Short mmCIF file of C-alpha atoms in Angstrom, two decimals:
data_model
loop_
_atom_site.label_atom_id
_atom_site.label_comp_id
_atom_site.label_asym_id
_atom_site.label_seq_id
_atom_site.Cartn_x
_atom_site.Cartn_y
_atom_site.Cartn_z
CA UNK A 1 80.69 77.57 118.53
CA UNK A 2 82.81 75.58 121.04
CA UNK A 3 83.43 77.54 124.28
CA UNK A 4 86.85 75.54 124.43
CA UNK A 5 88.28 77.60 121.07
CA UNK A 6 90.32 80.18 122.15
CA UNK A 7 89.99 83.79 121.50
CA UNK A 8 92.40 86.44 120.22
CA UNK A 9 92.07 90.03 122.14
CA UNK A 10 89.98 91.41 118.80
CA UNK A 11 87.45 88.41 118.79
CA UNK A 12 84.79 91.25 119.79
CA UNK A 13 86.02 93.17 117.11
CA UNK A 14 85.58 89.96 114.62
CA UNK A 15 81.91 89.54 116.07
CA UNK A 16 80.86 92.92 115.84
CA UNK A 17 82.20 93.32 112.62
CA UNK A 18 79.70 90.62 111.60
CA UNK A 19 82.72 88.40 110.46
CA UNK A 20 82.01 84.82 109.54
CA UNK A 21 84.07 82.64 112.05
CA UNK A 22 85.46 79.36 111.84
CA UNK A 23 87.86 77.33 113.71
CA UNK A 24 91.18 77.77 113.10
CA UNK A 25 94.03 75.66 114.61
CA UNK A 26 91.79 75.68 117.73
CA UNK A 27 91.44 79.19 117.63
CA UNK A 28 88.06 81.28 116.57
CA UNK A 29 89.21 82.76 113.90
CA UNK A 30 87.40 85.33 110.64
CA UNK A 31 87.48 83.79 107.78
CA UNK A 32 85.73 86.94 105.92
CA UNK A 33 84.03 90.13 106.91
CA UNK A 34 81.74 89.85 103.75
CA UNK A 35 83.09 89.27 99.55
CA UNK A 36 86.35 87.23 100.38
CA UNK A 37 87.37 88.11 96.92
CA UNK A 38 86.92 92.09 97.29
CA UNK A 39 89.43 91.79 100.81
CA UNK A 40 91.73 89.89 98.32
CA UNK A 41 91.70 92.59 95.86
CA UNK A 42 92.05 95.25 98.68
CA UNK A 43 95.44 93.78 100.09
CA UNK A 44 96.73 93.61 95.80
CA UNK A 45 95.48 96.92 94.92
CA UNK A 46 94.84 98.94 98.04
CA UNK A 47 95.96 98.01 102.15
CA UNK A 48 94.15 95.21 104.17
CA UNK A 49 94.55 94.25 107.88
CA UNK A 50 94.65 90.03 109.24
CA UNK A 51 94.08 89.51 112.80
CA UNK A 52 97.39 87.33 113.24
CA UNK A 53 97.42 87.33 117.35
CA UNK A 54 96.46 83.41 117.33
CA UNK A 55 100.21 82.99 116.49
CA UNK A 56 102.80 83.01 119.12
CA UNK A 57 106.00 85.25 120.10
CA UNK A 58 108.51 83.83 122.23
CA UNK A 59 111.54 85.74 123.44
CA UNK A 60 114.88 83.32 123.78
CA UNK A 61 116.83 85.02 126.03
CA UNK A 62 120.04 84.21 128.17
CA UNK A 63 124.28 83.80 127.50
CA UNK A 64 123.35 80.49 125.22
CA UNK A 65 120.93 81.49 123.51
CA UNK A 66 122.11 82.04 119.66
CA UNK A 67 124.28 78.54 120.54
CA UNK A 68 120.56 77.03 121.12
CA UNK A 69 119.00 78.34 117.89
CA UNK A 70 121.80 77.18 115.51
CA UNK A 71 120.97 74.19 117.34
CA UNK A 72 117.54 74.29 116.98
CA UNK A 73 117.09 75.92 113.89
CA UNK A 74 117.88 74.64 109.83
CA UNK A 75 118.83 78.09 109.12
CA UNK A 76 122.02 79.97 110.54
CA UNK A 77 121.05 82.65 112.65
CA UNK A 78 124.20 83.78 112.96
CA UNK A 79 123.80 85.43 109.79
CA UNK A 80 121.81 87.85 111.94
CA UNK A 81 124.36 90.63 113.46
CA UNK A 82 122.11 94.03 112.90
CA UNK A 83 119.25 94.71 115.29
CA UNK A 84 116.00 94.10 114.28
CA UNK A 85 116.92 91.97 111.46
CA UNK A 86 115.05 88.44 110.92
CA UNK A 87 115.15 85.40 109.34
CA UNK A 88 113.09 82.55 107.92
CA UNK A 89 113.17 79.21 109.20
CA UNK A 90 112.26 75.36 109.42
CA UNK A 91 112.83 73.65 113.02
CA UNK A 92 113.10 69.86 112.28
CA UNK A 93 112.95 66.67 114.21
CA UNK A 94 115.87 64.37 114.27
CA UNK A 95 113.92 62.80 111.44
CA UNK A 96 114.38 65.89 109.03
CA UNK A 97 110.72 66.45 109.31
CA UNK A 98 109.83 69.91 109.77
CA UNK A 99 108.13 70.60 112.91
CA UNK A 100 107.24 73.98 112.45
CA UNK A 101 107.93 77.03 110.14
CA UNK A 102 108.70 80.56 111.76
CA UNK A 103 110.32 83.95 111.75
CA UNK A 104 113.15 84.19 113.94
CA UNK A 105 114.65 88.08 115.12
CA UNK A 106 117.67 89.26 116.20
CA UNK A 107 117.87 91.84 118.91
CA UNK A 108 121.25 90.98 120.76
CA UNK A 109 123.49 88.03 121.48
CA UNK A 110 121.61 87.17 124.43
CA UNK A 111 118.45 88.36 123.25
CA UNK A 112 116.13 86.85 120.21
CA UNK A 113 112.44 86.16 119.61
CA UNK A 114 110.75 83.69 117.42
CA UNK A 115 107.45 83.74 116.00
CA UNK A 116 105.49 80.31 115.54
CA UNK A 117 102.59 78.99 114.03
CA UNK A 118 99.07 79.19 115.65
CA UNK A 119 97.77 75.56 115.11
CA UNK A 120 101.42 74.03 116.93
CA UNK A 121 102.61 77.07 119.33
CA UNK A 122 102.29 74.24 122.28
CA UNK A 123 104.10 71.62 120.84
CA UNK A 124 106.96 73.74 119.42
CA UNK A 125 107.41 75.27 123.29
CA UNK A 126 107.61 71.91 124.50
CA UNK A 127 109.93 70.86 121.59
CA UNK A 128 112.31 74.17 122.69
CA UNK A 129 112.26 73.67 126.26
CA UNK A 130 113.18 69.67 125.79
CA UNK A 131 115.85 70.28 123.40
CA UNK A 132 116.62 73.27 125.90
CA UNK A 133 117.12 71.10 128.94
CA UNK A 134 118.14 68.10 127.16
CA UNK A 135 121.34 69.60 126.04
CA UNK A 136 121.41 71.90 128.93
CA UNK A 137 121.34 75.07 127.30
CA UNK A 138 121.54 78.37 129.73
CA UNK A 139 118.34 80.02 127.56
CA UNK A 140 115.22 81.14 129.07
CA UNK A 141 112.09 80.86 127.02
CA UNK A 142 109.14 83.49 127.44
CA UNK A 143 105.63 82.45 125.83
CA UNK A 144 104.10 85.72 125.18
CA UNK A 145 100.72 85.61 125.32
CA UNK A 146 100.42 89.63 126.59
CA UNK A 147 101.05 90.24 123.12
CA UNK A 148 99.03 90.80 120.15
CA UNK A 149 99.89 90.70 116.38
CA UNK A 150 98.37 92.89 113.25
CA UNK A 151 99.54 91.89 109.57
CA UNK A 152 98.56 95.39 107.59
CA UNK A 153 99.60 94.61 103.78
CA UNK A 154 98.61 95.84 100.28
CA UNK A 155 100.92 98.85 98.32
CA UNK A 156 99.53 101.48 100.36
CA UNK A 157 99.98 99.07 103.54
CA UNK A 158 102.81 101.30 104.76
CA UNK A 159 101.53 105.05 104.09
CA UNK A 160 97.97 103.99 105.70
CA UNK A 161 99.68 102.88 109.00
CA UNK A 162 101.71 105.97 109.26
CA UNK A 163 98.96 108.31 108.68
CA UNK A 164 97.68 105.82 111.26
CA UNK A 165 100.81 106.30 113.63
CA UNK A 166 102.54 108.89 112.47
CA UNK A 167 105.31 109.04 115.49
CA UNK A 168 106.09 105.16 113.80
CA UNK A 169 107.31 106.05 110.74
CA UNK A 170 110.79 107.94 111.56
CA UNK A 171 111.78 104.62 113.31
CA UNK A 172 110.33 102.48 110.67
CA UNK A 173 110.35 104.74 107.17
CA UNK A 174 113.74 102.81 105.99
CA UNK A 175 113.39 99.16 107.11
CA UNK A 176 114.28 96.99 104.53
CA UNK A 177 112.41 93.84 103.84
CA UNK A 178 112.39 91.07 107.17
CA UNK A 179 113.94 93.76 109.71
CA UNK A 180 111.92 95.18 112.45
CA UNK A 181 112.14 98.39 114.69
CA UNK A 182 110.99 98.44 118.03
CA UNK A 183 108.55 101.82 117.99
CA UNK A 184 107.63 102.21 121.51
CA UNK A 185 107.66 99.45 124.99
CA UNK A 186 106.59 96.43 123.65
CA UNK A 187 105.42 97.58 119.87
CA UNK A 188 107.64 95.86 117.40
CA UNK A 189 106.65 96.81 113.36
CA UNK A 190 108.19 94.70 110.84
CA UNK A 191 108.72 94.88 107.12
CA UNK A 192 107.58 91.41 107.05
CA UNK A 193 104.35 89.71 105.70
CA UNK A 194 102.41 86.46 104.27
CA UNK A 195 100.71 88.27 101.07
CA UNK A 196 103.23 88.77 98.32
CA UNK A 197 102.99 92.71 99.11
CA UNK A 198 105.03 95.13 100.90
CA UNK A 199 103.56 95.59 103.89
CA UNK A 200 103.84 95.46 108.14
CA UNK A 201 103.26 92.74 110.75
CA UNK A 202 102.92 95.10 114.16
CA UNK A 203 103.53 93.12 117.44
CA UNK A 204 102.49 95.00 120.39
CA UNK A 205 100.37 95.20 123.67
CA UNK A 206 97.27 93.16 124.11
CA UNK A 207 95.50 96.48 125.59
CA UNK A 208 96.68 98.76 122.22
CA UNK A 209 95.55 96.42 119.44
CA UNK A 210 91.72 97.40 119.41
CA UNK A 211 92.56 100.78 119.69
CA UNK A 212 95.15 100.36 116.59
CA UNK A 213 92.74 98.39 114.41
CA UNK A 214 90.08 100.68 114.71
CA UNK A 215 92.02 103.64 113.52
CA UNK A 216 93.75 101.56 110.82
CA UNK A 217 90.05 100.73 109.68
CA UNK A 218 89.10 104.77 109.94
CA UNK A 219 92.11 105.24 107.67
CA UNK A 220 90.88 102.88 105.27
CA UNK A 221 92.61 99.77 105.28
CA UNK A 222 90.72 96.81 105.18
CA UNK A 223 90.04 93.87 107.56
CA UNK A 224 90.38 90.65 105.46
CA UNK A 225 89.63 87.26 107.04
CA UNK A 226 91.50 84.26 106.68
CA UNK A 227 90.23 82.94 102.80
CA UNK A 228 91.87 85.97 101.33
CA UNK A 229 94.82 85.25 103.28
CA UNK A 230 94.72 81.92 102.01
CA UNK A 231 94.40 82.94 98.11
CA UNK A 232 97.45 85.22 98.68
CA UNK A 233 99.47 83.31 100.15
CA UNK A 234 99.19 80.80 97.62
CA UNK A 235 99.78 83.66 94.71
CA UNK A 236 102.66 84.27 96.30
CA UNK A 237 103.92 80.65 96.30
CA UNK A 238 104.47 80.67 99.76
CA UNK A 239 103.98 77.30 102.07
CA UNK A 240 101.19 76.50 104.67
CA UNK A 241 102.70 74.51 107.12
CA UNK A 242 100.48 71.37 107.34
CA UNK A 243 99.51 71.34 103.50
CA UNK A 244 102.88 71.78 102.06
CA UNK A 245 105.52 70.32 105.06
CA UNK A 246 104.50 68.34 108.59
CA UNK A 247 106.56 66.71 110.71
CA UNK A 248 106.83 63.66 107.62
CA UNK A 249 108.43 66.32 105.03
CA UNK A 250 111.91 67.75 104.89
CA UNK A 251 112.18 70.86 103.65
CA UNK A 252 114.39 69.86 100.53
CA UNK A 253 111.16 68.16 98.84
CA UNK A 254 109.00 71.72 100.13
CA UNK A 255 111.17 74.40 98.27
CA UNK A 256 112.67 75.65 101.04
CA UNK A 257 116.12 74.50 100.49
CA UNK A 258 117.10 78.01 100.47
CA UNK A 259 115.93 78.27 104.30
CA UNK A 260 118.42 75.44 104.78
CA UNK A 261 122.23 76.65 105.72
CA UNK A 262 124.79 73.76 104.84
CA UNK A 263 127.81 76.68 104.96
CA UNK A 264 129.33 75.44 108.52
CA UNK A 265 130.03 71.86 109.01
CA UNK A 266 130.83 72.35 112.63
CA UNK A 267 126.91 73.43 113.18
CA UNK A 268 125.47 70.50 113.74
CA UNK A 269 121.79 71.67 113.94
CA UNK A 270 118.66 68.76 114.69
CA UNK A 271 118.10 67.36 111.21
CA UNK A 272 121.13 67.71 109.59
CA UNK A 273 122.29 64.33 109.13
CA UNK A 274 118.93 63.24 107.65
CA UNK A 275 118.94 65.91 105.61
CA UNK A 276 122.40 65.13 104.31
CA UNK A 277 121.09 61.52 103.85
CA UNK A 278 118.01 62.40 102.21
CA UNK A 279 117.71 60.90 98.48
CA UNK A 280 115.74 64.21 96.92
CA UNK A 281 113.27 62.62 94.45
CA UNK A 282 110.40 64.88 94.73
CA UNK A 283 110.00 68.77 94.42
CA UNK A 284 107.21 71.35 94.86
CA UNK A 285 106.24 73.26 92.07
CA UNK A 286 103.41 75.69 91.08
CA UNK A 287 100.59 74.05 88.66
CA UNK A 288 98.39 76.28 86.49
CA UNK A 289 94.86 74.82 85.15
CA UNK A 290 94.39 75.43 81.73
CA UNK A 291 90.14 74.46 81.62
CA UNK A 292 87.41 75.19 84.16
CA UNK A 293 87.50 73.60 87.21
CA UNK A 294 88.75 74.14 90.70
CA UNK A 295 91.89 72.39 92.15
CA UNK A 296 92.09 71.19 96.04
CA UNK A 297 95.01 69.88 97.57
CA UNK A 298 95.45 66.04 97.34
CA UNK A 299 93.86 66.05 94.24
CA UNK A 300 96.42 63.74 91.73
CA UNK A 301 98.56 64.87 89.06
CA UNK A 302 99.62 62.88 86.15
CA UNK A 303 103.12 64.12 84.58
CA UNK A 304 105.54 62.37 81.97
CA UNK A 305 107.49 61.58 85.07
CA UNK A 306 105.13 59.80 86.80
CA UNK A 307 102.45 60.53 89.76
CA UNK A 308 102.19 63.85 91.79
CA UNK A 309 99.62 64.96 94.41
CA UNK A 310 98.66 68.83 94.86
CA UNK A 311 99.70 70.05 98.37
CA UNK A 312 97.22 73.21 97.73
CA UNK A 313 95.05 74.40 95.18
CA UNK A 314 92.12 77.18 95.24
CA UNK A 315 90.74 79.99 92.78
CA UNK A 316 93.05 83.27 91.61
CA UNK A 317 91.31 85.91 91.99
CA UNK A 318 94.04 87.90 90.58
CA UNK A 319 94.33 85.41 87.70
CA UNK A 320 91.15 84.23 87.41
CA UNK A 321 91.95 80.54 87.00
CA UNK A 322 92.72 78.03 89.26
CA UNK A 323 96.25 77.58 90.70
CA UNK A 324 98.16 75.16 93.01
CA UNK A 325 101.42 73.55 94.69
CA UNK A 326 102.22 70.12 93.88
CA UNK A 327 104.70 67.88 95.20
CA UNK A 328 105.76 65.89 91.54
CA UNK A 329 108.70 63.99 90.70
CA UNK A 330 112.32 65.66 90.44
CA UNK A 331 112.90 66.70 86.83
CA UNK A 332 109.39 67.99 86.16
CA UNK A 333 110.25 72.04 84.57
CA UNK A 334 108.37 75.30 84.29
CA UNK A 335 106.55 74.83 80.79
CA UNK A 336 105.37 71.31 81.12
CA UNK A 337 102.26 69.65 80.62
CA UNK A 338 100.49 67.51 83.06
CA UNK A 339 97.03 66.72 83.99
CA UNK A 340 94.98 67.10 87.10
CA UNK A 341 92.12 64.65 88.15
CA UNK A 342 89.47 66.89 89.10
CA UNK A 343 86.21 65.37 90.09
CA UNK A 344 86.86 61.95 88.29
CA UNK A 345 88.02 64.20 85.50
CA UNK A 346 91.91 64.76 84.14
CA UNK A 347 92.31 68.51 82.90
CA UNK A 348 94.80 69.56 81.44
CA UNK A 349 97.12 71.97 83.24
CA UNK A 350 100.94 73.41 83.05
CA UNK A 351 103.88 73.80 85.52
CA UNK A 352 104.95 77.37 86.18
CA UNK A 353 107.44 79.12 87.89
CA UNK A 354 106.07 80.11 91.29
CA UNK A 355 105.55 83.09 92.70
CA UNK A 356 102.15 83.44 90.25
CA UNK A 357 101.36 87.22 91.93
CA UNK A 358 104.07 89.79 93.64
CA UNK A 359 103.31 92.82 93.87
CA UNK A 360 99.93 92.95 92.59
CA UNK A 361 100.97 91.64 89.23
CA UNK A 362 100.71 87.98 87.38
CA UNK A 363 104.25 86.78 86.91
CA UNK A 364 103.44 82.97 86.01
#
């Protein structure tokens, strides 16, 4: 291992746990604890944990700062008026490329925090604080690297952390989906997660996370490793920023229109004229393999409207047959037939409506 990968505060946790660790986004991450597919079937059938404190928090704070993030952002955060409340974003370059994905919460006018991607965390700090200056917004941006971050998912996700915590749950027992409570100084549990499940993402202390995970573990919830986060994600037809958008995608050829607001014509946020200039000829879609065979992204994909590529691809292990993303000409429907060149060979495959898995059932 290279001593120049950074470490999240349960890395000794990871190690002693016997994890298999790879490198993540520059980070040393698990990527299983032992049978990826049994921590896959833990977080559909049961409650598993994912180390998440590689990704960042930063708190947006000052009189300009919701005038900065409908700015900044392709979404409209001032849909946001309730405490706690979040909402999912793209932040794009003047190109309409998307520069990163991320949560973004509300906790007053002059108070907000976003929550960014491990593998760009740097360059989307430096993006804020240029567009910041730039346009000399009063906002003051706090990287918070004190804190740590613990994604507990599965149906009994919930139950297991308050039997956990059990002074958490009066604060947290009626959240709705993507709205947080803040439990004690610092601890911030969310109804929000990356698996297709109901489920938590806790933000809190760098000192309290060991002690948390190892009495979430006692209670039975299960540490899972990045491949099982992987396989869920994709179930749950969700992107992975750097497969399915970069900074050369817009988020109208992603599926993630919806995470696009339009509504205000005054709010002129970084992007928006490409996007309104953008000629939409391509669209994501999920891809089901009808033979044997195991689809990767780039792979091609061969459809009666022409040429595709896969964006993603990997086993189901709640399906049990190999399932994908690919970015395929506009017009391509739910129901159709295409083929997928896998290992010099085309297979033949079908176009379904994503998500494939929610809530621990096959909906494809």
């Amino acid at each position: 291992m290279s001593s120049a990968l950074k470490q999240t505060p349960l890395h000794a946790v990871h190690i002693e746990s016997r994890a298999k660790m790879v490198d993540f986004g520059g980070w040393d991450m698990p990527v299983a604890y032992g049978s990826q597919l049994e921590e896959h079937h833990a977080v559909r059938q049961d409650a598993g944990m994912f180390d998440v404190s590689h990704m960042l928090n930063i708190d947006i704070s000052g009189a300009d700062a919701e005038a900065f993030l409908k700015r900044l952002l392709a979404n409209d955060v001032s849909k946001l008026s309730i405490p706690g409340k979040a909402l999912y974003s793209c932040m794009l370059n003047p190109e309409g490329g998307v520069i990163d994905d991320l949560i973004v919460y509300f906790f007053s006018s002059d108070s907000w925090r976003a929550v960014v991607n491990a593998g760009t965390a740097e360059k989307d700090l430096a993006w804020m604080q240029q567009v910041a200056e730039s346009e000399k917004f009063d906002v003051t941006l706090d990287a918070r690297r004190d804190l740590a971050m613990v994604a507990v998912q599965g149906p009994n996700a919930r139950a297991k952390l308050w039997a956990t915590r059990p002074a958490w749950e009066s604060a947290t027992g009626a959240l709705s989906p993507f709205t947080g409570a803040v439990v004690a100084d610092d601890v911030l549990v969310a109804r929000t997660g990356y698996t297709g499940e109901d489920g938590f993402e806790i933000v809190l202390p760098v000192d309290q996370v060991v002690a948390l995970w190892r009495d979430l573990e006692q209670n039975g919830v299960r540490p899972c490793g990045l491949g099982a986060r992987d396989t869920l994600r994709l179930e749950a037809g969700m992107n992975l920023y750097g497969q399915e958008m970069d900074e050369q995608v817009n988020p109208l050829i992603s599926a993630l229109a919806w995470t696009v607001s339009l509504k205000d014509p005054e709010r002129r946020f970084i992007g928006r004229d490409a996007l309104e200039a953008a000629v939409v000829d391509r669209c994501l879609v999920g891809i089901k393999l009808l033979e044997r065979g195991m689809m990767r992204g780039h792979m091609k994909v061969q459809t009666s409207l022409g040429e595709g590529e896969l964006t993603s691809g990997s086993m189901s292990p709640t399906m049990g047959t190999s399932i994908g993303m690919a970015r395929v000409p506009v017009g391509v429907q739910p129901g159709d037939a295409v083929q997928v060149e896998v290992r010099g060979k085309w297979l033949p495959a079908e176009v379904v409506k994503m998500p494939f898995v929610r809530n621990g059932k096959i909906v494809a």
